[in-house]
mmCIF file of C-alpha atoms in Angstrom:
data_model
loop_
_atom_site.group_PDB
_atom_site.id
_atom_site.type_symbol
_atom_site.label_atom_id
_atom_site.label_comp_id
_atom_site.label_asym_id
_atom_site.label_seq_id
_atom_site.Cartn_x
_atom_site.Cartn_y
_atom_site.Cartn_z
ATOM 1 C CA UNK A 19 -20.894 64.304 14.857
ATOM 2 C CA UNK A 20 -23.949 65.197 16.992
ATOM 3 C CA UNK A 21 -22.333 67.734 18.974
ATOM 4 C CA UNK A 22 -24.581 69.070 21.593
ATOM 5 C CA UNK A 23 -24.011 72.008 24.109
ATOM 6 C CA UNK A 24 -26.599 74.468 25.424
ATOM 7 C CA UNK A 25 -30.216 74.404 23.489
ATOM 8 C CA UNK A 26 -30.962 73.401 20.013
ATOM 9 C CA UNK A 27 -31.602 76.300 17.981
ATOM 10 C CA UNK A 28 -35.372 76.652 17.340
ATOM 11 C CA UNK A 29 -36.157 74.132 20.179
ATOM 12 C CA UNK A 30 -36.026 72.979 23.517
ATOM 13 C CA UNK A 31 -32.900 72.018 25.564
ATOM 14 C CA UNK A 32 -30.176 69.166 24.004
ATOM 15 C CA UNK A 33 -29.316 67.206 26.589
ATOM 16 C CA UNK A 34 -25.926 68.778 27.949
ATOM 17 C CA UNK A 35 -22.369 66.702 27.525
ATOM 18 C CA UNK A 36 -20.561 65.667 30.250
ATOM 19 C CA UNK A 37 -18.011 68.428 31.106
ATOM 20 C CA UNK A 38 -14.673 67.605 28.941
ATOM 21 C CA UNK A 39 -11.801 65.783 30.500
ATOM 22 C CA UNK A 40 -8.443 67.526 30.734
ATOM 23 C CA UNK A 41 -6.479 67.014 27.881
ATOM 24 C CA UNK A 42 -2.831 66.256 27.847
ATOM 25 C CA UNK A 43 -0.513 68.917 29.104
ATOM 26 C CA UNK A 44 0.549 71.639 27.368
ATOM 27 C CA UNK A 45 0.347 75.195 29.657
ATOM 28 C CA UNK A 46 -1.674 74.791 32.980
ATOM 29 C CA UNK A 47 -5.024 75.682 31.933
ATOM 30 C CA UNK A 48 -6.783 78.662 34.242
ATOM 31 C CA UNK A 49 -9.777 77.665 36.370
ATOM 32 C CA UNK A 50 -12.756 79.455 34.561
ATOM 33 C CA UNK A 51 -13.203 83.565 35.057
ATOM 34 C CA UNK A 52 -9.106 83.502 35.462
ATOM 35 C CA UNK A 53 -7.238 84.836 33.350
ATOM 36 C CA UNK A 54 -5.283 83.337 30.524
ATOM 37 C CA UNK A 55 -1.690 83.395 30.023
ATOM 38 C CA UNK A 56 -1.118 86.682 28.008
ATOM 39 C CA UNK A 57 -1.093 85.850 24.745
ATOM 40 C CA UNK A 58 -0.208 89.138 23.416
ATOM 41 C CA UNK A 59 2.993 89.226 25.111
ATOM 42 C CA UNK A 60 3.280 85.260 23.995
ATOM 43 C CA UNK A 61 2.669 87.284 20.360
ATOM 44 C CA UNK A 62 5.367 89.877 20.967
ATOM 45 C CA UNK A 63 8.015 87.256 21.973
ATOM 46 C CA UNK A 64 7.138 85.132 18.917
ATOM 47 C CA UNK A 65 6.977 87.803 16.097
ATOM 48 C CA UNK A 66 10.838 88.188 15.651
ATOM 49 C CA UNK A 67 10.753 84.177 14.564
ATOM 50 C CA UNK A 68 9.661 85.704 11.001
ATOM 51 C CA UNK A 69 13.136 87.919 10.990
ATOM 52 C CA UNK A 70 15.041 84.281 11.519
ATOM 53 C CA UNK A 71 13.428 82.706 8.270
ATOM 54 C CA UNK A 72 13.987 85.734 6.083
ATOM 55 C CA UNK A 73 15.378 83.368 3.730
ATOM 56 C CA UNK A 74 12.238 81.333 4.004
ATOM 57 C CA UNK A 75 9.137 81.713 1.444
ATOM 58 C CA UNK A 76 6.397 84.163 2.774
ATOM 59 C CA UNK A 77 2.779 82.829 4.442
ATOM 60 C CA UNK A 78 0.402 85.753 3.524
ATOM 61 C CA UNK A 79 -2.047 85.833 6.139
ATOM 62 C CA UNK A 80 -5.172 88.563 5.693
ATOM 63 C CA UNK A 81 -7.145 89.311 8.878
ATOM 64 C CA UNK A 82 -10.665 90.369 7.092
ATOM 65 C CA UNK A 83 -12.740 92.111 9.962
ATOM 66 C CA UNK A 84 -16.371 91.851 10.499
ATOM 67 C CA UNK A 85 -18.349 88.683 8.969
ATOM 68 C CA UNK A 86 -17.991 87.853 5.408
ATOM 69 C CA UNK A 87 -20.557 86.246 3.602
ATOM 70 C CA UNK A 88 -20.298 83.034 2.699
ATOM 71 C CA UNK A 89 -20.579 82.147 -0.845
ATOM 72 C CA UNK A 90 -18.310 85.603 -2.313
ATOM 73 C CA UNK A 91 -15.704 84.428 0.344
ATOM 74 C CA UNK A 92 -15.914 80.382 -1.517
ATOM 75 C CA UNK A 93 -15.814 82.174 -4.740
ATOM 76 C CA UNK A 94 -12.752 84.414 -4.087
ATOM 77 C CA UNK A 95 -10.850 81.267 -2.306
ATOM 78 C CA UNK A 96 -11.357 79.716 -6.375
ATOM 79 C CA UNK A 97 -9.811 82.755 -7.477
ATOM 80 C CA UNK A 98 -6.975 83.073 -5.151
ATOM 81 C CA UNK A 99 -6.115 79.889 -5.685
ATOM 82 C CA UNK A 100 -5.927 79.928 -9.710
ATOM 83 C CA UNK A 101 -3.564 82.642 -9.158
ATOM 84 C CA UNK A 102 -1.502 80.533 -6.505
ATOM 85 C CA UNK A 103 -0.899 78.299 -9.206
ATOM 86 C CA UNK A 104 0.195 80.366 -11.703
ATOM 87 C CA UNK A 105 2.895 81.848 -8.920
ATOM 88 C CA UNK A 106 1.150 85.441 -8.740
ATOM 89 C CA UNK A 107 0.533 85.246 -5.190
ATOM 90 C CA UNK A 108 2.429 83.781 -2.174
ATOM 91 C CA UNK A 109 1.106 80.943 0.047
ATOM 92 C CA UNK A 110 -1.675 82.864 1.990
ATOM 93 C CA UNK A 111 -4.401 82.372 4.948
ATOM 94 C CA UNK A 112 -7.660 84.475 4.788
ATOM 95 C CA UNK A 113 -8.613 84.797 8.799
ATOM 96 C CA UNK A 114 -12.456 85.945 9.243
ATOM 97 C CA UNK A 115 -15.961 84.951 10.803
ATOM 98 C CA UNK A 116 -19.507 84.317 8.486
ATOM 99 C CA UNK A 117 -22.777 84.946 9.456
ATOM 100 C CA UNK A 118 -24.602 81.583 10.475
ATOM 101 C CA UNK A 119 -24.293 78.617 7.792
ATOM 102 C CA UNK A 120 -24.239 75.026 7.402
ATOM 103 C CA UNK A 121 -21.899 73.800 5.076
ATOM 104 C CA UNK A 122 -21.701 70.062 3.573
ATOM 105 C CA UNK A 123 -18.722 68.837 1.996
ATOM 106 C CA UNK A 124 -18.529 66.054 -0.861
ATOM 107 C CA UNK A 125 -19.363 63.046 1.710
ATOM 108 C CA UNK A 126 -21.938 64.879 3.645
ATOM 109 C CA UNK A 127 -25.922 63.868 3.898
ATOM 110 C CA UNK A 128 -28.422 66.469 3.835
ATOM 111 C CA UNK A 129 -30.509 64.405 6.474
ATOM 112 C CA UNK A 130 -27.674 65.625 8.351
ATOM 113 C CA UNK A 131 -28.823 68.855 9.024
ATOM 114 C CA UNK A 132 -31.451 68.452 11.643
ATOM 115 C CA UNK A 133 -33.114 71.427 11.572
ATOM 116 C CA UNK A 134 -36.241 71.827 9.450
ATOM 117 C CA UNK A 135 -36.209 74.551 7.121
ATOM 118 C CA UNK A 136 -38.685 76.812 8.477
ATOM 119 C CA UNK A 137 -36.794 76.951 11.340
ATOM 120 C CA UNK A 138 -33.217 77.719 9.205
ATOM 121 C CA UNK A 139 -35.191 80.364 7.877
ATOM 122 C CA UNK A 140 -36.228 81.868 11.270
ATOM 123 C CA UNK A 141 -32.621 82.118 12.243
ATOM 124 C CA UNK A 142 -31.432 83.208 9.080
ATOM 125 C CA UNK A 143 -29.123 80.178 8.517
ATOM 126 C CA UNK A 144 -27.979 79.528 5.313
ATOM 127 C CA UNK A 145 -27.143 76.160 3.689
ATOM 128 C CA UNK A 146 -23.776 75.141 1.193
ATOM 129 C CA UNK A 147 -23.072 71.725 -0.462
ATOM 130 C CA UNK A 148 -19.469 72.535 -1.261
ATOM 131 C CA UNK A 149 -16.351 70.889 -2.760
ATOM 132 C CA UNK A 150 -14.063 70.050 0.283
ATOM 133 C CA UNK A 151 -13.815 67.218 1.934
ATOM 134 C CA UNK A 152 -15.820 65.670 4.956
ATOM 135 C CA UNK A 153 -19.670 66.118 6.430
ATOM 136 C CA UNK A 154 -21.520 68.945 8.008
ATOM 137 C CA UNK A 155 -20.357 71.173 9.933
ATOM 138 C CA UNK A 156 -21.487 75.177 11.136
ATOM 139 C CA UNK A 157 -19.791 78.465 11.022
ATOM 140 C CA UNK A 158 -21.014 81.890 12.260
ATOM 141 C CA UNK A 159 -19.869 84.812 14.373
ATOM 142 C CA UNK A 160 -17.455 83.677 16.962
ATOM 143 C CA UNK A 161 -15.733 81.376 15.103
ATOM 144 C CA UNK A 162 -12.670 82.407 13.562
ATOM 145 C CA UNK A 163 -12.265 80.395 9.996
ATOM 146 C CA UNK A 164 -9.204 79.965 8.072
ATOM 147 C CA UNK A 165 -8.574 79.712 4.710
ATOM 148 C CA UNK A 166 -5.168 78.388 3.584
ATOM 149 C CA UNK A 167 -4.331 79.035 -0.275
ATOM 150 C CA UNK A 168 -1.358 76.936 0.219
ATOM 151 C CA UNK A 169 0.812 75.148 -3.051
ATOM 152 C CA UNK A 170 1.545 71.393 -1.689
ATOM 153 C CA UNK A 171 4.366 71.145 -4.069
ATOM 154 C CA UNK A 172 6.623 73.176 -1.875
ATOM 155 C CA UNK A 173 5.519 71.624 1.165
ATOM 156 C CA UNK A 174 7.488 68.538 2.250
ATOM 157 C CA UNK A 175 4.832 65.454 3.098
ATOM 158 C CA UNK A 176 2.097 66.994 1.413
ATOM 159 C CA UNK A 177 -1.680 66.516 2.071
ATOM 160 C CA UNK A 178 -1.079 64.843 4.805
ATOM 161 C CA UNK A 179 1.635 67.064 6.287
ATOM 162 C CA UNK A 180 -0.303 70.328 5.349
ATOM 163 C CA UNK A 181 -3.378 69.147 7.850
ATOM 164 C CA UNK A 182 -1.261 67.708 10.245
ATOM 165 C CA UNK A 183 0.444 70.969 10.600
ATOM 166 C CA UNK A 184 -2.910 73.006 10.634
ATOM 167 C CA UNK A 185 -3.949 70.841 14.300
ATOM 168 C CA UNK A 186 0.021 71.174 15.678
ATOM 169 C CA UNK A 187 -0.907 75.281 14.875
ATOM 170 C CA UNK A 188 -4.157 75.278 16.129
ATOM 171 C CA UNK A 189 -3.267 73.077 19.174
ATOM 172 C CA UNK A 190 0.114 75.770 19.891
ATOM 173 C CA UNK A 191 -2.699 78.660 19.372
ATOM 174 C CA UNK A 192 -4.755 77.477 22.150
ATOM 175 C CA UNK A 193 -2.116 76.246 24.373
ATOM 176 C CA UNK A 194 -0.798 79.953 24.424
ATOM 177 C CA UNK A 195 -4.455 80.926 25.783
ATOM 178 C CA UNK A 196 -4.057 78.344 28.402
ATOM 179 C CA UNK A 197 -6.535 75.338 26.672
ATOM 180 C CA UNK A 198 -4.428 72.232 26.897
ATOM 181 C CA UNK A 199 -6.070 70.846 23.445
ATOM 182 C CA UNK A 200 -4.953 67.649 21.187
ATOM 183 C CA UNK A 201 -5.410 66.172 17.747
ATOM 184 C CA UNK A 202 -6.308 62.294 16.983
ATOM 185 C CA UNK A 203 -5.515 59.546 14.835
ATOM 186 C CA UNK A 204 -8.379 58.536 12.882
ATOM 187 C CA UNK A 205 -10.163 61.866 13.901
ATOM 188 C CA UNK A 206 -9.192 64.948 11.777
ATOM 189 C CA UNK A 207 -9.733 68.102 14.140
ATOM 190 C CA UNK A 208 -8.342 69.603 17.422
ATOM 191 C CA UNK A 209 -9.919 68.228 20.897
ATOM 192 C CA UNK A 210 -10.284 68.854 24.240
ATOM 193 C CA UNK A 211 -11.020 65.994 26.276
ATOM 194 C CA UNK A 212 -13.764 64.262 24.358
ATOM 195 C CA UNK A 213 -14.685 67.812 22.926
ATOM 196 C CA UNK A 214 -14.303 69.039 19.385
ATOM 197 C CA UNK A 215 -12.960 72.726 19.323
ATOM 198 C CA UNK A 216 -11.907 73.038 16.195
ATOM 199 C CA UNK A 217 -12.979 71.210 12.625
ATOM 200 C CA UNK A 218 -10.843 70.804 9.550
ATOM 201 C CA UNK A 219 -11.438 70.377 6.221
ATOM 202 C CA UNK A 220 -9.509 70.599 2.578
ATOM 203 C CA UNK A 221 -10.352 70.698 -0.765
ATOM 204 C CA UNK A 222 -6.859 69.752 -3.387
ATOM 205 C CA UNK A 223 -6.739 71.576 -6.585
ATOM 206 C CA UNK A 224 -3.923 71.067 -9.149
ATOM 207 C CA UNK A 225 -1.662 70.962 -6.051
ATOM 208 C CA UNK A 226 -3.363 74.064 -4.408
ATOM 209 C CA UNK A 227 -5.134 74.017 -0.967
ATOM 210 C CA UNK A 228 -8.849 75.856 -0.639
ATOM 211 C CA UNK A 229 -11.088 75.959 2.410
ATOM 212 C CA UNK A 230 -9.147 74.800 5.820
ATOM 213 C CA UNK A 231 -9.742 74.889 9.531
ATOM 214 C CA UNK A 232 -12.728 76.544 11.969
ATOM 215 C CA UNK A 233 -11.872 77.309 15.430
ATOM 216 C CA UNK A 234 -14.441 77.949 17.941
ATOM 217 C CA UNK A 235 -13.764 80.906 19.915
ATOM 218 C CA UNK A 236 -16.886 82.369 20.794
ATOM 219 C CA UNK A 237 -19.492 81.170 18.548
ATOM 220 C CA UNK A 238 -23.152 80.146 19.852
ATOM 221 C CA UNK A 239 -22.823 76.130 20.710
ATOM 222 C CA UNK A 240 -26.536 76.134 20.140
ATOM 223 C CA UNK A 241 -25.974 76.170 16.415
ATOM 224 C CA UNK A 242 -24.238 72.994 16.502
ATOM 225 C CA UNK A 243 -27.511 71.279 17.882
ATOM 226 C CA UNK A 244 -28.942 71.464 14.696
ATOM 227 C CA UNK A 245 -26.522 69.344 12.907
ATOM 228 C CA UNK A 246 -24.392 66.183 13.111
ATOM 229 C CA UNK A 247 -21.462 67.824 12.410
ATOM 230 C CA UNK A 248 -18.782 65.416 11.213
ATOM 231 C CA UNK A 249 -21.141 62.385 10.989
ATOM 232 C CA UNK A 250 -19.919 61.501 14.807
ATOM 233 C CA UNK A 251 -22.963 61.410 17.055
ATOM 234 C CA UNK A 252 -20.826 60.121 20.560
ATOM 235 C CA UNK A 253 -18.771 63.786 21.211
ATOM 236 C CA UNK A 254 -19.747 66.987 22.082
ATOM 237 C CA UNK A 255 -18.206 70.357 21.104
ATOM 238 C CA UNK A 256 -16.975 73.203 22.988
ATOM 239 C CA UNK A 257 -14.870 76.497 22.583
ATOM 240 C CA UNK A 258 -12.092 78.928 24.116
ATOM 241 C CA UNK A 259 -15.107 80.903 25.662
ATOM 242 C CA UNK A 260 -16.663 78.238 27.062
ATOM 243 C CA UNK A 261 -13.346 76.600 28.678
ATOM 244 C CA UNK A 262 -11.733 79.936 29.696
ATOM 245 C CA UNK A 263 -14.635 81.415 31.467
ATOM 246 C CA UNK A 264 -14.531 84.576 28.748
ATOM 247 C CA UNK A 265 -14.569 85.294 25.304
ATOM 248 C CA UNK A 266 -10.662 86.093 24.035
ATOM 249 C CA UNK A 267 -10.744 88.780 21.144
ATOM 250 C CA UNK A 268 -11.227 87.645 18.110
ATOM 251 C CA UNK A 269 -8.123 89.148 16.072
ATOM 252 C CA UNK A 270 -6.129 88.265 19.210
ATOM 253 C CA UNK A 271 -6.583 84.727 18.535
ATOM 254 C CA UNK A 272 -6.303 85.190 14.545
ATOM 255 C CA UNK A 273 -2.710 86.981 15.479
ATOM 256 C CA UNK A 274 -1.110 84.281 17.731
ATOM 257 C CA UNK A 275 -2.957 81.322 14.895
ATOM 258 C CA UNK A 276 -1.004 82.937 12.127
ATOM 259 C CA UNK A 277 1.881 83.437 13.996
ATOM 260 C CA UNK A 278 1.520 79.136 14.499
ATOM 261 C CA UNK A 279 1.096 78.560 11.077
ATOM 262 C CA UNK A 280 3.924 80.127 9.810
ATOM 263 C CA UNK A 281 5.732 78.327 12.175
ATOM 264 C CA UNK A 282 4.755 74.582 11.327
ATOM 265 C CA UNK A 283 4.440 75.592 7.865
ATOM 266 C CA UNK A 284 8.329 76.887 8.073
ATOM 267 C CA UNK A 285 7.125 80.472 6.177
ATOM 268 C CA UNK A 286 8.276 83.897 6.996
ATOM 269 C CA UNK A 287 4.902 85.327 8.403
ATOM 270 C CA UNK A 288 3.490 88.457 6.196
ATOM 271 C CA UNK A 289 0.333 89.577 8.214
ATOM 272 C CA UNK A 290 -2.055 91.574 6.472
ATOM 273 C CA UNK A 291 -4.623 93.644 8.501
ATOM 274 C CA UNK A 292 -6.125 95.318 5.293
ATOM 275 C CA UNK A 293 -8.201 93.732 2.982
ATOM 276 C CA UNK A 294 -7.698 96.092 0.417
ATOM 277 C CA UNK A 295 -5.377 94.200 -1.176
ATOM 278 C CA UNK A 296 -8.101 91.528 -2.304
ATOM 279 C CA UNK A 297 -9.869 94.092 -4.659
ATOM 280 C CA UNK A 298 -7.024 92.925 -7.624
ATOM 281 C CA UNK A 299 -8.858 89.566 -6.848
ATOM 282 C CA UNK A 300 -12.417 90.756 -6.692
ATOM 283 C CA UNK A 301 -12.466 91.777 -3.197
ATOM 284 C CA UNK A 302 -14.963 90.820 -0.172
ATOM 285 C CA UNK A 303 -18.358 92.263 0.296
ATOM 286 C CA UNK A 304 -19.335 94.393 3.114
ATOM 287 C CA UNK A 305 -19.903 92.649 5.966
ATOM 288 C CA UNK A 306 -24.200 92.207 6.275
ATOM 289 C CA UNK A 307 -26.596 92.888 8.645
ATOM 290 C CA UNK A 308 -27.331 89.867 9.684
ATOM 291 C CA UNK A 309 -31.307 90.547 10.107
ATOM 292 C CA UNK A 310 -31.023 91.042 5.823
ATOM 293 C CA UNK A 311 -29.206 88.110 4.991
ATOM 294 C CA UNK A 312 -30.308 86.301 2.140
ATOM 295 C CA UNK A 313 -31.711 82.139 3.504
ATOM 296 C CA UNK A 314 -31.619 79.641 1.388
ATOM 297 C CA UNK A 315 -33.672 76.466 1.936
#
């Protein structure tokens, strides 16, 4: 999907996409530089939902502050889900941003990254063939990923179900910001409009979820330029900042997402602010400076 907004990184100007239609009604959406229905107190009402499913099993989810580089973050998902399986660990979301990369799943091309490598290595991008499903698509700061470590067998409807559920969440998430946003048939992701805002993408193990969803808070649209993210060359992409005039925090959003998953996903929510509790599981790096990051070509 040749999604182009603002200029291409390492270039001149993409031409701009038309501005995205409203989407079907959820919350009124705010005109831009307004304010956003308060999600926090949205949050507050909504956190005593995990006291009515007490009974229910536990979503872990582990807010992991900073940016977290890619490849120990792929590596620890393996790990976290071997131990899934073998029933050491609940069902669990990692919530977190990466410094820039491109990333192509099983059916992606590399022709469709766009930008040349000198210029990758300029802007310290680095590139992933990985094991989930789909194209090409970008992360980087701004974004807030998630990474569901979830067992299918315990989840009525399975595959299908589990990424249905991940757009209802992530479409709740940003109606509670004021973003009336929608998911398609035929067109995994969340939309606004004609506007992808968030991407989603799964990799099945023995039963066991990795990788997951990327929702585009704040990230640079520029990025995307570079790319044909999703193999889908007609749509544009956008984001919260773009369509709410300002940049919502980052953990804010993470908060009210988890709160939606455990809801669709009918868990009892367990949020996890400290990422200590990965070091039984070999941990996550320290978050780089992203002038020293390593490029690959």
């Amino acid at each position: 999907m040749r999604e182009r907004a603002g200029s291409r990184p390492g270039g001149g100007p993409w031409r701009a996409t038309a501005k995205p239609d409203a989407g079907p009604p959820a919350e009124p959406a705010p005109r831009p530089g307004h304010s956003a229905p308060d999600a926090t107190a949205s949050a507050d009402r909504a956190a005593p939902a995990a006291s009515r499913h007490a009974d229910h099993p536990v979503l872990r989810v582990s807010w992991l502050p900073g940016l977290t580089p890619y490849e120990p973050a792929w590596r620890l998902q393996e790990r976290l889900a071997r131990a899934r399986g073998e029933g050491r660990l609940p069902d669990l979301f990692l919530l977190l941003q990466h410094p820039p990369v491109y990333t192509v799943g099983r059916s992606g091309r590399d022709d469709e990254i766009l930008l040349d490598p000198d210029a990758r290595r300029r802007l310290g991008v680095q590139v992933f063939h990985i094991d989930r499903g789909g194209k090409v698509t970008y992360h980087g700061p701004g974004q807030l990923v998630g990474y569901g470590i979830v067992d299918l067998k315990n989840l009525p409807g399975g595959l299908k179900r589990y990424v249905h559920g991940l757009e209802e969440a992530l479409v709740a998430t940003l109606a509670r910001f004021g973003i009336a946003a929608h998911r398609e048939d035929g067109n995994v992701g969340v939309w606004v409009g004609r506007e992808k805002i968030a991407a989603i993408g799964i990799r099945v193990s023995r039963g066991i979820t990795w990788h997951g969803f990327a929702l585009n808070v704040a990230p640079d649209l520029a990025f995307f330029g570079g790319i044909i993210p999703c193999g889908i060359t007609d749509r544009g992409v956008t984001s919260m900042a773009r369509l709410l005039g300002h940049a919502p925090p980052l953990e804010q959003v993470a908060r009210v997402a988890a709160e939606e998953l455990a809801r669709v996903l009918d868990r009892q929510l367990e949020w996890v602010s400290d990422p200590g509790w990965l070091s039984a599981w070999g941990g996550v790096p320290e978050s780089p400076d992203l002038r020293k990051v390593e490029v690959r070509s």
